[in-house]
Each structure stands twice: as structure tokens, then as C-alpha cells.
Coordinates of C-alpha atoms in Angstrom, one line a residue:
Chain A
M214 CA 138.5 75.7 86.2
Q215 CA 137.4 78.5 88.5
Q216 CA 139.5 81.3 87.0
G217 CA 137.6 84.6 86.8
K218 CA 135.0 83.2 89.1
Y219 CA 134.9 86.2 91.4
R220 CA 134.8 88.7 88.6
F221 CA 131.9 86.8 87.1
V222 CA 130.0 86.5 90.3
T223 CA 130.5 90.2 91.0
G224 CA 129.4 91.1 87.5
F225 CA 126.2 89.0 87.8
L226 CA 125.3 90.3 91.3
I227 CA 126.2 93.9 91.2
V228 CA 123.2 95.3 89.3
P229 CA 120.5 93.3 91.0
V230 CA 121.9 93.9 94.4
M231 CA 122.2 97.6 93.8
L232 CA 118.7 98.0 92.5
Y233 CA 117.2 95.9 95.2
A234 CA 119.2 97.7 98.0
V235 CA 118.4 101.2 96.7
F236 CA 114.7 100.8 96.0
M237 CA 113.7 98.3 98.6
I238 CA 116.0 97.8 101.5
W239 CA 117.2 101.4 101.8
P240 CA 113.6 102.8 102.1
Y241 CA 112.9 100.1 104.7
V242 CA 115.8 101.2 106.8
Q243 CA 115.1 104.9 106.4
T244 CA 111.5 104.4 107.6
F245 CA 112.9 103.6 111.1
G246 CA 114.9 106.7 111.2
Y247 CA 112.1 109.0 109.9
S248 CA 109.7 107.5 112.4
F249 CA 111.5 109.3 115.2
T250 CA 111.2 112.7 113.5
N251 CA 108.4 115.3 112.9
W252 CA 109.1 115.3 109.2
Q253 CA 106.4 116.9 107.1
G254 CA 107.4 115.6 103.7
Q255 CA 108.5 117.8 100.9
S256 CA 111.4 119.7 102.6
Q257 CA 114.2 117.9 104.4
E258 CA 113.6 120.0 107.5
M259 CA 112.9 117.8 110.4
S260 CA 113.9 117.4 114.0
F261 CA 114.3 114.4 116.2
V262 CA 111.3 113.9 118.4
G263 CA 112.2 110.6 119.9
L264 CA 109.3 108.3 120.6
D265 CA 106.7 111.1 120.3
N266 CA 105.2 109.6 117.1
Y267 CA 104.7 106.3 118.8
T268 CA 103.1 107.7 121.9
A269 CA 100.9 109.9 119.7
L270 CA 99.8 106.8 117.8
F271 CA 98.6 105.0 120.9
S272 CA 96.5 107.9 122.0
D273 CA 95.1 108.5 118.5
D274 CA 91.6 107.2 118.5
V275 CA 91.4 106.7 114.8
F276 CA 94.6 104.7 114.8
L277 CA 93.5 102.5 117.6
K278 CA 90.2 101.9 115.8
A279 CA 92.2 101.0 112.7
L280 CA 94.4 98.7 114.7
W281 CA 91.4 97.0 116.2
H282 CA 89.9 96.4 112.8
N283 CA 93.2 94.9 111.6
I284 CA 93.2 92.6 114.6
L285 CA 89.6 91.5 113.9
L286 CA 90.5 90.7 110.4
L287 CA 93.6 89.0 111.6
V288 CA 91.6 86.6 113.7
F289 CA 88.6 85.9 111.5
L290 CA 90.0 86.0 108.0
P291 CA 92.6 83.2 108.4
I292 CA 90.1 81.0 110.2
A293 CA 87.3 81.3 107.7
T294 CA 89.6 81.1 104.7
I295 CA 91.6 78.1 105.9
L296 CA 88.5 76.1 107.0
L297 CA 86.7 76.7 103.8
A298 CA 89.8 76.0 101.7
L299 CA 90.6 72.8 103.6
F300 CA 87.1 71.6 103.2
F301 CA 87.1 72.2 99.5
A302 CA 90.6 70.8 99.1
F303 CA 89.5 67.7 100.9
M304 CA 86.5 67.3 98.6
V305 CA 88.4 68.0 95.5
N306 CA 91.3 65.6 96.3
V307 CA 90.1 62.8 98.5
G308 CA 86.4 63.5 99.0
G309 CA 85.2 61.2 96.2
R310 CA 84.9 57.8 97.6
G311 CA 84.3 54.5 96.0
G312 CA 83.6 51.1 97.5
S313 CA 86.6 49.6 95.8
G314 CA 88.9 51.8 97.8
G315 CA 89.7 54.5 95.2
I316 CA 91.1 57.7 96.7
R317 CA 90.3 60.7 94.5
G318 CA 88.4 63.9 94.3
V319 CA 84.7 64.3 93.6
R320 CA 83.6 64.6 90.1
G321 CA 84.6 67.7 88.2
S322 CA 87.3 68.5 90.7
G323 CA 89.6 69.8 87.9
I324 CA 87.0 72.4 87.0
Y325 CA 86.5 73.5 90.5
K326 CA 90.2 74.0 91.0
I327 CA 90.4 76.1 87.9
L328 CA 87.3 78.1 88.7
F329 CA 87.9 78.8 92.3
F330 CA 91.3 80.2 91.5
V331 CA 90.0 82.8 89.1
P332 CA 89.5 85.6 91.6
H333 CA 93.1 85.3 92.7
V334 CA 94.5 86.4 89.4
L335 CA 92.4 89.5 89.3
S336 CA 93.9 92.6 90.8
I337 CA 92.7 93.8 94.2
A338 CA 91.8 97.1 92.4
I339 CA 89.5 95.3 90.1
L340 CA 88.0 93.4 93.0
A341 CA 87.4 96.6 94.8
V342 CA 85.6 98.3 92.0
L343 CA 83.6 95.2 91.1
W344 CA 82.6 94.5 94.7
R345 CA 81.6 98.1 95.3
A346 CA 79.1 97.6 92.5
I347 CA 78.0 94.3 93.9
Y348 CA 77.4 95.8 97.4
R349 CA 75.5 98.8 96.1
G350 CA 73.0 100.0 98.6
D351 CA 70.0 100.1 96.2
V352 CA 68.2 97.6 94.1
A353 CA 71.0 97.8 91.4
G354 CA 73.5 96.0 93.6
L355 CA 73.9 92.3 92.9
I356 CA 73.6 91.2 96.5
N357 CA 70.5 93.3 97.1
G358 CA 69.2 92.1 93.8
V359 CA 69.6 88.4 94.9
F360 CA 68.1 89.2 98.4
I361 CA 65.1 90.9 96.9
K362 CA 64.6 88.0 94.5
L363 CA 64.7 85.6 97.4
G364 CA 62.4 87.8 99.4
L365 CA 65.1 88.3 102.1
S366 CA 64.9 92.1 102.1
D367 CA 62.4 94.8 101.3
P368 CA 62.8 96.2 97.8
A369 CA 61.9 99.7 99.2
H370 CA 64.6 99.6 101.8
P371 CA 67.5 97.4 100.6
I372 CA 70.4 96.9 102.9
E373 CA 73.1 99.5 102.6
W374 CA 76.0 97.2 103.0
L375 CA 78.9 99.6 102.8
N376 CA 77.1 102.4 104.7
D377 CA 76.2 100.3 107.6
P378 CA 78.8 100.8 110.4
D379 CA 78.3 97.2 111.7
L380 CA 78.5 95.5 108.3
V381 CA 81.1 97.4 106.3
L382 CA 84.2 95.7 107.7
W383 CA 82.7 92.3 107.2
C384 CA 81.7 93.1 103.7
V385 CA 85.3 93.8 102.9
A386 CA 86.4 90.7 104.7
F387 CA 84.1 88.6 102.6
V388 CA 85.8 89.9 99.4
L389 CA 89.1 88.8 100.8
L390 CA 87.6 85.4 101.6
W391 CA 86.2 85.2 98.1
W392 CA 89.6 86.1 96.7
G393 CA 91.6 83.8 98.9
V394 CA 89.8 80.5 99.1
G395 CA 90.7 79.3 95.6
F396 CA 94.3 80.0 96.2
Y397 CA 94.5 78.1 99.5
L398 CA 92.5 75.3 97.9
V399 CA 95.2 74.9 95.4
L400 CA 97.9 75.2 98.0
F401 CA 96.3 72.6 100.2
S402 CA 95.7 70.4 97.2
A403 CA 99.3 70.4 96.3
A404 CA 100.1 69.3 99.9
M405 CA 97.4 66.6 99.9
Q406 CA 98.7 65.2 96.7
S407 CA 102.1 64.8 98.2
V408 CA 100.7 62.6 100.9
P409 CA 101.1 58.9 99.8
R410 CA 97.8 57.4 98.8
E411 CA 98.6 54.3 100.9
I412 CA 98.0 56.3 104.0
Y413 CA 94.5 57.1 103.0
E414 CA 93.9 53.6 101.7
A415 CA 95.0 52.2 105.0
A416 CA 92.7 54.5 106.9
L417 CA 89.9 53.5 104.5
L418 CA 90.6 49.8 105.1
D419 CA 90.5 50.4 108.8
G420 CA 87.0 51.7 108.3
A421 CA 87.6 55.4 108.8
S422 CA 84.8 57.7 107.7
R423 CA 85.5 60.7 105.6
V424 CA 85.2 63.0 108.6
Q425 CA 87.6 60.8 110.6
S426 CA 90.1 60.5 107.8
F427 CA 90.0 64.3 107.4
F428 CA 90.7 65.0 111.1
K429 CA 93.0 62.1 111.8
V430 CA 94.9 61.8 108.6
T431 CA 94.7 64.8 106.4
L432 CA 94.9 67.7 108.8
P433 CA 97.9 66.4 110.8
L434 CA 99.8 65.7 107.6
L435 CA 99.0 69.2 106.3
W436 CA 99.9 71.1 109.4
D437 CA 103.0 72.7 107.9
T438 CA 101.1 74.1 105.0
V439 CA 98.2 75.3 107.2
Q440 CA 100.7 77.2 109.3
T441 CA 102.3 78.8 106.2
A442 CA 98.8 79.7 105.0
W443 CA 98.1 81.3 108.4
V444 CA 101.1 83.6 108.2
Y445 CA 100.3 84.7 104.6
L446 CA 96.7 85.4 105.5
A447 CA 97.8 87.4 108.5
I448 CA 100.0 89.5 106.3
L449 CA 97.1 90.0 104.0
A450 CA 94.8 91.0 106.9
M451 CA 97.3 93.7 107.8
D452 CA 97.0 95.3 104.3
C453 CA 93.5 95.7 102.8
F454 CA 94.4 99.1 101.5
A455 CA 93.0 98.9 98.0
L456 CA 89.8 97.3 99.1
I457 CA 89.0 99.7 101.9
S458 CA 90.1 102.8 100.0
V459 CA 88.0 102.0 96.9
M460 CA 85.0 100.3 98.4
T461 CA 84.2 102.2 101.5
P462 CA 82.9 105.7 101.9
G463 CA 85.0 108.5 103.3
N464 CA 87.3 111.3 102.0
S465 CA 90.8 110.3 100.8
F466 CA 91.3 106.6 101.1
G467 CA 87.9 105.5 102.5
G468 CA 87.6 104.0 105.9
G469 CA 84.1 105.2 106.5
P470 CA 81.4 105.4 107.6
D471 CA 82.9 107.3 110.6
H472 CA 86.1 105.2 110.5
N473 CA 84.2 102.0 111.0
S474 CA 86.2 100.3 108.3
E475 CA 89.5 102.1 108.9
V476 CA 92.6 100.0 108.8
M477 CA 96.2 101.0 109.5
A478 CA 97.2 101.1 105.8
T479 CA 94.5 103.6 104.9
Y480 CA 95.2 105.8 107.8
L481 CA 98.9 105.6 107.0
M482 CA 98.3 106.7 103.4
R483 CA 96.0 109.5 104.5
N484 CA 98.5 110.9 106.9
F485 CA 101.3 110.6 104.3
L486 CA 99.6 111.8 101.1
S487 CA 96.8 114.0 102.4
F488 CA 98.0 115.4 105.7
G489 CA 101.7 115.5 104.8
K490 CA 102.7 113.9 108.2
S491 CA 105.4 111.7 106.8
G492 CA 107.2 111.0 110.1
Y493 CA 104.0 109.9 111.7
A494 CA 103.2 107.7 108.7
C495 CA 106.6 106.1 109.0
A496 CA 105.9 105.3 112.6
M497 CA 102.7 103.5 111.4
G498 CA 104.7 101.6 108.8
V499 CA 107.0 100.4 111.6
V500 CA 104.1 99.3 113.7
I501 CA 102.6 97.4 110.8
M502 CA 105.9 95.7 110.2
L503 CA 106.5 94.8 113.9
L504 CA 103.0 93.4 114.2
T505 CA 103.4 91.3 111.0
L506 CA 106.8 90.0 112.1
F507 CA 105.5 89.3 115.6
L508 CA 102.5 87.4 114.2
S509 CA 104.6 85.3 111.8
L510 CA 107.0 84.4 114.6
V511 CA 104.2 83.6 117.1
T512 CA 102.3 81.5 114.5
L513 CA 105.4 79.6 113.6
R514 CA 106.3 79.0 117.2
V515 CA 102.9 78.1 118.6
S516 CA 102.0 75.8 115.9
R517 CA 105.3 74.1 115.8
R518 CA 105.0 70.4 116.5
E519 CA 106.7 67.2 115.5
R520 CA 107.2 67.2 111.8
I521 CA 105.7 64.0 110.2
E522 CA 108.0 62.4 107.7
Y523 CA 106.7 60.4 104.9
Chain B
M165 CA 96.1 74.2 78.0
S166 CA 95.3 70.6 77.0
Y167 CA 94.5 70.0 80.6
T168 CA 91.8 72.7 80.6
R169 CA 90.3 71.4 77.5
L170 CA 90.2 67.8 78.8
N171 CA 88.4 68.9 81.8
S172 CA 85.9 71.2 80.2
G173 CA 85.2 68.6 77.7
A174 CA 84.5 66.1 80.4
K175 CA 82.1 68.5 82.0
K176 CA 80.1 69.1 78.9
A177 CA 79.7 65.4 78.2
A178 CA 78.7 64.9 81.8
V179 CA 81.0 61.9 82.1
P180 CA 83.7 61.4 84.6
G181 CA 87.0 63.0 83.7
P182 CA 89.9 60.8 82.6
R183 CA 91.3 60.4 86.1
V184 CA 88.0 59.3 87.5
S185 CA 86.9 57.1 84.7
K186 CA 89.7 54.7 85.4
D187 CA 87.8 53.2 88.3
G188 CA 84.4 54.9 87.7
D189 CA 82.6 51.6 88.0
G190 CA 83.8 51.1 91.6
D191 CA 82.5 54.6 92.4
R192 CA 79.0 53.7 91.1
S193 CA 78.6 50.5 92.8
G194 CA 80.0 51.9 96.0
A195 CA 77.6 54.9 96.1
A196 CA 74.6 52.8 95.1
G197 CA 75.2 49.7 97.1
G198 CA 76.9 50.3 100.4
A199 CA 77.4 53.7 101.9
G200 CA 74.4 55.8 102.4
E201 CA 76.6 58.2 104.3
G202 CA 78.8 58.6 101.2
R203 CA 75.8 59.6 99.2
V204 CA 74.5 62.2 101.6
L205 CA 77.9 63.7 102.0
N206 CA 78.4 63.8 98.3
V207 CA 75.2 65.7 97.8
F208 CA 76.1 68.0 100.6
S209 CA 79.7 68.6 99.5
H210 CA 78.7 69.0 95.9
G211 CA 76.2 71.5 97.0
F212 CA 78.8 73.5 98.7
L213 CA 81.2 73.3 95.8
L214 CA 78.5 74.3 93.3
L215 CA 77.4 77.1 95.5
W216 CA 80.9 78.5 95.7
A217 CA 81.4 78.0 92.0
V218 CA 78.2 80.1 91.4
M219 CA 79.5 82.7 93.8
I220 CA 82.7 83.0 91.7
V221 CA 81.1 83.0 88.3
L222 CA 77.9 85.0 88.9
P223 CA 79.7 88.4 89.7
L224 CA 81.9 88.0 86.7
I225 CA 79.0 87.3 84.3
W226 CA 77.0 90.1 85.9
L227 CA 80.0 92.4 85.3
L228 CA 80.2 91.4 81.6
L229 CA 76.5 91.9 81.2
G230 CA 76.7 95.3 82.9
S231 CA 79.0 96.6 80.1
F232 CA 76.2 96.0 77.6
K233 CA 73.5 97.6 79.6
T234 CA 72.4 101.2 79.5
D235 CA 72.9 103.4 82.6
S236 CA 69.2 103.3 83.4
E237 CA 69.1 99.5 83.0
I238 CA 71.9 99.2 85.5
G239 CA 70.2 101.5 88.0
A240 CA 66.8 100.0 87.7
S241 CA 67.5 96.5 88.9
A242 CA 70.4 94.1 89.3
W243 CA 68.6 91.5 87.2
S244 CA 67.7 93.5 84.1
W245 CA 68.9 92.1 80.9
P246 CA 70.8 94.3 78.4
S247 CA 68.5 95.5 75.7
N248 CA 71.1 95.9 73.0
W249 CA 74.3 94.1 72.5
N250 CA 76.6 96.8 71.1
F251 CA 80.1 97.7 72.2
D252 CA 79.4 101.4 72.8
A253 CA 80.4 101.3 76.5
F254 CA 83.7 99.6 75.6
T255 CA 84.5 102.3 73.0
R256 CA 83.6 105.0 75.5
A257 CA 85.7 103.4 78.3
W258 CA 88.6 103.1 75.9
D259 CA 88.4 106.8 74.9
K260 CA 87.9 107.9 78.5
G261 CA 91.4 106.7 79.3
I262 CA 91.4 103.0 79.6
G263 CA 93.2 102.9 76.3
D264 CA 96.0 105.1 77.6
Y265 CA 96.1 103.3 80.9
F266 CA 96.4 100.0 79.1
A267 CA 99.3 101.4 77.0
N268 CA 101.0 102.8 80.1
T269 CA 100.9 99.4 81.7
L270 CA 102.2 97.7 78.6
I271 CA 105.1 100.1 78.3
V272 CA 106.1 99.6 81.9
L273 CA 105.8 95.8 81.7
A274 CA 107.6 95.6 78.4
F275 CA 110.7 96.8 80.2
S276 CA 110.2 95.6 83.7
I277 CA 109.4 92.0 83.0
P278 CA 112.4 91.1 80.8
L279 CA 114.7 93.1 83.1
T280 CA 113.3 91.4 86.2
M281 CA 113.8 88.0 84.6
L282 CA 117.3 88.8 83.4
L283 CA 118.6 90.3 86.6
G284 CA 116.7 87.9 88.8
A285 CA 118.0 84.9 86.9
M286 CA 121.6 86.3 86.9
A287 CA 121.6 86.8 90.7
A288 CA 119.9 83.5 91.4
Y289 CA 122.4 81.7 89.1
A290 CA 125.5 83.2 90.7
L291 CA 124.1 82.4 94.2
A292 CA 123.0 78.9 93.3
R293 CA 126.0 77.6 91.4
Y294 CA 129.0 79.4 92.8
E295 CA 130.6 79.2 96.2
F296 CA 132.0 82.4 97.5
P297 CA 132.2 84.3 100.7
G298 CA 128.9 86.1 101.4
N299 CA 126.9 83.7 99.3
R300 CA 124.5 82.9 102.1
F301 CA 124.3 86.5 103.1
F302 CA 123.2 87.7 99.7
Y303 CA 120.7 84.9 99.3
Y304 CA 119.0 85.8 102.6
F305 CA 119.4 89.5 101.8
F306 CA 117.2 88.9 98.7
V307 CA 114.7 86.5 100.3
A308 CA 114.2 88.6 103.4
G309 CA 112.7 91.3 101.2
A310 CA 109.6 89.3 100.7
M311 CA 108.9 89.2 104.5
F312 CA 108.2 92.9 105.0
P313 CA 105.0 94.7 104.2
V314 CA 105.3 97.3 101.4
Y315 CA 104.0 100.0 103.8
L316 CA 107.2 99.8 105.7
G317 CA 109.2 101.5 102.9
L318 CA 106.5 103.4 101.1
V319 CA 107.1 106.9 102.5
P320 CA 110.9 107.0 101.9
L321 CA 110.5 105.3 98.6
Y322 CA 108.2 108.1 97.4
F323 CA 110.8 110.8 98.4
L324 CA 113.7 108.7 96.9
V325 CA 112.0 108.5 93.6
D326 CA 111.1 112.2 93.9
M327 CA 114.8 113.0 94.5
L328 CA 115.8 111.0 91.4
G329 CA 113.2 113.1 89.5
M330 CA 111.4 110.0 88.6
L331 CA 107.9 110.5 90.0
N332 CA 105.3 109.8 87.3
T333 CA 107.9 108.5 84.9
Y334 CA 108.0 105.1 83.3
Q335 CA 111.6 104.4 84.2
G336 CA 110.9 105.2 87.9
L337 CA 108.1 102.6 88.1
I338 CA 110.1 100.1 86.1
L339 CA 113.0 100.3 88.5
V340 CA 110.8 99.9 91.5
Y341 CA 108.9 97.0 90.0
I342 CA 112.1 95.2 89.3
A343 CA 113.4 95.7 92.8
Y344 CA 110.1 94.6 94.3
S345 CA 110.0 91.5 92.1
L346 CA 113.5 90.4 92.8
P347 CA 112.9 88.5 96.1
F348 CA 110.5 86.0 94.6
T349 CA 112.3 85.7 91.3
V350 CA 115.7 85.1 93.0
F351 CA 114.1 82.7 95.5
F352 CA 112.4 80.6 92.9
M353 CA 115.1 80.6 90.3
H354 CA 117.7 79.8 92.9
A355 CA 115.8 76.6 93.7
F356 CA 115.5 75.9 90.0
F357 CA 119.1 76.3 89.1
R358 CA 120.1 74.0 91.9
T359 CA 118.1 71.2 90.4
L360 CA 119.9 71.4 87.0
P361 CA 122.6 68.7 86.6
T362 CA 126.2 69.8 87.1
A363 CA 127.6 67.4 84.5
I364 CA 126.5 69.7 81.7
H365 CA 128.1 72.6 83.3
E366 CA 131.4 70.7 83.7
A367 CA 131.3 69.6 80.1
A368 CA 130.8 73.2 78.9
V369 CA 133.8 74.2 81.1
I370 CA 136.0 71.5 79.5
D371 CA 134.9 72.8 76.1
G372 CA 136.4 76.1 77.1
A373 CA 133.2 78.1 77.5
S374 CA 133.3 81.2 79.7
H375 CA 131.1 81.5 82.8
T376 CA 128.9 84.1 81.1
R377 CA 128.6 82.0 78.0
I378 CA 127.6 78.9 80.0
F379 CA 124.9 81.0 81.6
F380 CA 123.3 82.4 78.5
Q381 CA 123.8 79.4 76.1
V382 CA 123.5 76.4 78.4
M383 CA 121.8 77.3 81.7
V384 CA 119.1 79.7 80.5
P385 CA 117.8 77.4 77.8
M386 CA 117.7 74.6 80.3
A387 CA 115.9 76.7 82.8
K388 CA 113.2 77.7 80.4
P389 CA 110.3 76.0 82.2
G390 CA 111.2 77.7 85.5
L391 CA 111.8 81.0 83.8
L392 CA 108.3 80.8 82.2
S393 CA 106.6 80.1 85.6
V394 CA 108.3 83.0 87.2
A395 CA 107.7 85.3 84.3
I396 CA 103.9 84.5 84.4
F397 CA 104.0 85.1 88.1
N398 CA 105.7 88.5 87.6
V399 CA 103.4 89.5 84.8
L400 CA 100.3 88.9 86.9
G401 CA 101.9 90.6 89.9
Q402 CA 103.1 93.7 88.1
W403 CA 99.9 93.9 86.0
N404 CA 97.8 93.9 89.1
Q405 CA 100.0 96.1 91.2
Y406 CA 98.1 99.0 92.8
I407 CA 99.8 100.5 95.8
L408 CA 103.1 101.3 94.1
P409 CA 101.7 103.1 91.0
M410 CA 99.1 104.8 93.2
T411 CA 102.0 106.3 95.2
L412 CA 104.5 106.9 92.5
M413 CA 102.5 107.7 89.3
Q414 CA 100.6 110.8 90.1
Q415 CA 100.6 113.8 87.9
Q416 CA 103.1 116.3 89.3
S417 CA 101.5 119.3 87.6
G418 CA 98.7 120.2 85.2
F419 CA 101.2 119.9 82.4
D420 CA 102.4 116.5 83.4
K421 CA 101.1 113.6 81.3
D422 CA 98.7 111.2 83.0
R423 CA 100.8 108.0 83.2
S424 CA 98.4 106.1 85.4
V425 CA 98.5 102.3 84.9
L426 CA 95.5 100.2 84.4
T427 CA 94.5 99.3 87.9
Q428 CA 95.0 102.9 89.1
G429 CA 93.1 104.3 86.0
L430 CA 90.2 102.0 86.7
V431 CA 89.8 103.3 90.2
L432 CA 90.0 106.9 88.8
L433 CA 87.5 106.1 86.1
N434 CA 85.2 104.6 88.8
Q435 CA 85.4 107.8 90.8
Q436 CA 84.7 110.1 87.8
Q437 CA 81.9 108.1 86.3
G438 CA 80.4 107.7 89.7
Y439 CA 79.7 111.4 89.6
E440 CA 79.0 111.6 85.9
G441 CA 76.7 108.6 86.1
D442 CA 78.0 106.6 83.2
L443 CA 78.0 103.2 84.9
P444 CA 78.3 101.0 81.8
V445 CA 81.7 102.6 81.2
I446 CA 82.9 101.3 84.6
F447 CA 81.7 97.8 83.8
A448 CA 83.3 97.9 80.4
G449 CA 86.5 99.3 81.8
M450 CA 86.7 96.4 84.3
T451 CA 86.0 93.9 81.6
I452 CA 88.8 95.3 79.5
A453 CA 91.2 95.2 82.5
M454 CA 90.2 91.7 83.5
L455 CA 90.3 90.0 80.1
P456 CA 94.1 89.8 79.6
V457 CA 94.7 88.2 83.0
I458 CA 91.8 85.8 82.6
V459 CA 93.2 84.8 79.2
V460 CA 96.7 84.4 80.5
Y461 CA 95.4 82.4 83.5
L462 CA 93.3 80.0 81.4
T463 CA 96.1 79.5 79.0
F464 CA 98.8 78.8 81.6
Q465 CA 96.6 77.9 84.5
R466 CA 98.9 75.1 85.7
Q467 CA 102.0 77.3 85.7
V468 CA 100.0 80.1 87.3
Q469 CA 98.8 77.9 90.1
S470 CA 102.1 76.3 90.7
G471 CA 104.0 79.6 90.4
L472 CA 101.8 81.4 92.8
T473 CA 101.7 78.6 95.3
A474 CA 105.4 77.9 95.1
G475 CA 105.9 81.4 96.4
T476 CA 104.1 80.5 99.6
L477 CA 105.5 77.0 100.2
K478 CA 108.8 77.2 101.8

């Protein structure tokens, strides 16, 4: 029955493996090598400089600032997104409560699920252009428009969201929150729906309030998914390239004002495409990768606990 | 699709949806009779849900309205209403390059999507249904790719594509898109092929079908729902891709054709028009870029949601 099996398997695997190895894996591997050189890009002339790029990175003020911004995002973005998404998911799936013990979502939960997910199918580039318009620093910006309507800010001096050194990074973070909540709502919903209804019904019969059933029943059962969400949001927080480069002020790939919204990805791209410092950019790529990997491993390890079978 | 319609219908009529109506009576008596807490929380939670819904919808409606306004209307106030409802800005946006960017994206996707699906399904099938030495290795080899940030490989990728003479060419971007889409495609289709019954495969073997024939004539048709989900996922992912085309699709000289894709072109348009002061064009351009994905999403929202979340769930 298995005659010609190996020929078949080879035939089916060879093209995908080759493509994938050449265009994805090989550049990944090369990055490590180049990160030890002073490569300038176009020509193949380069010499081995050891760890120079890495030591330079950690005395480069702009890079350290960028790294710090990534870390800030790394801490706050997952917390905000997961809490909001969990709250919404709980409401949409088990928040509606009847006296006769029905476990279901609040009214219109289907609509909310469809609606909240919409931002997630839009490209980050579209989000960036759209939110740049929304955050405009004059009366024409949507947020300033709303604030002025509500009397929260002075029409003569609207808030310059993206030009304010203290606000700019959080403005960008909010866009990521806006983009991500719907996705994690759906993700957590899927996990909540796989929890047997009897568990909720038992909690309800025992007189658990909604808050109690959330913290004592839902959250522990969803722990695995929350952990996965954390890793994915951390990876997202390490990126932010499109948003920062389009939304924020600054020459070549944004990051302004005065590097106050700089992240590692924008600084990498500026070094690579504008300054032609390819070796240096590769070293940044490696740092981004190591940090991401480290974070995923730490998250998975720290949050590991007894898996609940049901 | 019917799901969407059911729910939106339910909203219009302001009656509980089908799932709720089953025990809608219980809900009413419960809220009115016993739990005051329940009611407060309901108002509270509904408030938050509605607030977030407004925060999602308002910018999108504002965007759409912006493409009908004049430049001075946009500049004057965020709340001005368009004075005339013509499609001038859309025409201008289309002529200013959105049309070409749209075409470029379509050309790339016309090749990259079918090829991604074909190659991804082939690799996934071979890995899922055949035992051979190195099977596990190749599976993890593919899946591992999804773990690394794109920035890790970006610089060498640029020079690799340059070396192949494929910077700012369709084929270059197509090949890169396929490679970058393979991890998820293989991962998802691998799981899917594993769920298909083996009995049918055995029957086909007894009937004397070759391995290749079994794949194309038995397995692929059976895997259609899975293939559809992954295809939608890949369409959205590649349609929305920004960093790869931004790096690889730049004009190499003044004579080189501008082959920017839509997302990239939109950002370019935003920069140009920011100087020239034709804001409605930006709004119209965004609307044009957004519409296809919104339509795809609303049509296939279940598959989109499950496809995108399946990539995250282990």
C-alpha cells in the first residue's frame, strides 16, 4: 500500500520547504551573523566587529528610550486589553442572568461580538492613517471635536495629542487597545463557551454573584487562554512599527516628538533604510527577538499552574 | 451570513435574539422580581458595551462622512456635516494612485493566495497523514516560524530579494508572502487533515488511486471548510500586510514603475495630501481600502473570527 510513499512525500514537501527556508528561515539565521559585523548595506564589504554593535546599542540613548517605551507598552497594553476583553466576554457570554437559572450573554451579544471585532480586520496602516486624523491637534480632530462639544477642552487651544511628549505614546497604545479588545473578546468567548454550563449553573445555585462567578469560576477556567493572549499581546507590543511611523511626528519613521514615542522597530528601520547601518539594525532585530522569546517563556512559566480538566 | 442577518434583524425589532428568546420570560421575571443587583449591573455593563460599540462605530462613520466633505469643511470642525454628497473625492483618490495600488494588491494576491493554499495544504497533508523520518522535525520547522518577529529577518531578506533582482517586482513579493503565510497555513491544515477519517483514504487506496490523486480528488474536496477558513485568514493577512511591502516594494529608480500595494500607497497618499491639503482624498482613499475587508468580514464573519482566533489557540 505504501509504495512510492517517500517519493510522494518528497514531492509534496520540497517546494514549500525550500520557499520557506529561503525566504524566512535563512534571513533569520543570517541576521545573527550580520549583527556581529559593521555591514553598511549595499556592498558586501564588512568586517567582523564582535559584540561592538550590542555594546553600542546599550549606550545609545535613543535605543534605550525606545526599549523603555516597548517595555511600558509591554506592561500596560496586555493588562488593559485582557481586563477589558475579559469583562466584555463575560458580559457577552454569561453576563445576562435570569431568575430561572439561564446562563447566557446579555441582550444583543451577537451584535457586540461582530461589531467589536471590526477593527481587527482593518490593516494597521489604515488604523494609523485613520487615527492620525482622529487625534489631530486642532478642532478638526474627532477627539478634540468631542472634547470641545463636551466642554472638556478649550476650543482656542485644543489638546495636541500627538505632539505632546507625555501623551503621544499612550495615544498610540490606545489605538492598539481599540484594535485588540474585540479580538480577545472573541478568543475568550470561545474559551468560555467550552466551559460546561453546569459549572456556572452550580455556582448560580450556590448563590454566587456575578462578580464571584467571574473570579471564582470563569477566570481560573480561562487561565490557559489568558496566558496565550498575554504572549500574543507582548509580541504585539514589541512591534508597533506602522502605528508609530505613520501617526507620530518625526523624520523617517516617526518616533517624535523628540523620540518620545520611539520604539525599537522604528529605530531599527531608520538605521537600516535611512542611515544604511545594516549590521547595527540586525543587532536590534536580534534584541527584539531575544526579548520576545524571553517574554513568552517567562509568561508561560510564571503563569503555569495546574491545568483544570473538564 | 445568515447568522449576521438573524442578529441584525433581532436588533432592529428590539426583541431578544433567537438564543435568548428561548427563556426570555425567565429573564424578565428575574430582573423585575428578585435581583436588584442584577439590574444595576445590567445597566452598568450595557453602558460599557454600548460605549465601546460607539467608540468602534463613530470613527468609521466619521471617516466615511469625511470623504464627502470639502477640505474646508474637514478643517473647520470635526462635527461639520458634508454639504454635498458627490463622489468627487473617491474619483480623485482613485486617480491619485489608489486605483493602481488596488490593482497591484490584487495582482499579488491573485498569485500568492492560491499558491499559499496549494503549497501549504500539500505540506500539511504530507506531514499529517504520512509517517516518515523527519516528520516531526519538518512540522516544528514550519510552526516555529510563527514565533519570531518579522524584524529579525527583515534586513537580510531585503538584500536577498535584491540579490535575486526581485525588489519592487510582483514575483518577489508573492514569494515572500507565500513563505510568511506558510507557518499558519501548515499549522491549521495539519490539524484539519488529521481530523479527516482514514477509512476513505484506505478505500481510495484499494481502488488503486495514487497518493497524488487521493490528495487532489478526495482530500482537498473533503477539506474545503478548513481551506476556506485558512484562505480568508490569508487574504486578510496579505491584504493588510504593511511592513513587508514597505521594505520590498520601493521604486528602485525614477524609471521603475510604482508597484506599491494598497496599505503602503495609502500611507504615501496621506503624506502627499497632507502637504497638498486635499484631505477628502485621504478619507476617500481609506474608505476604498477598508470596504473590501469589511465586506469580506461581514460575509464570512464566523470563519474570520474562528480562523483568526484558531491561530492563537494552541
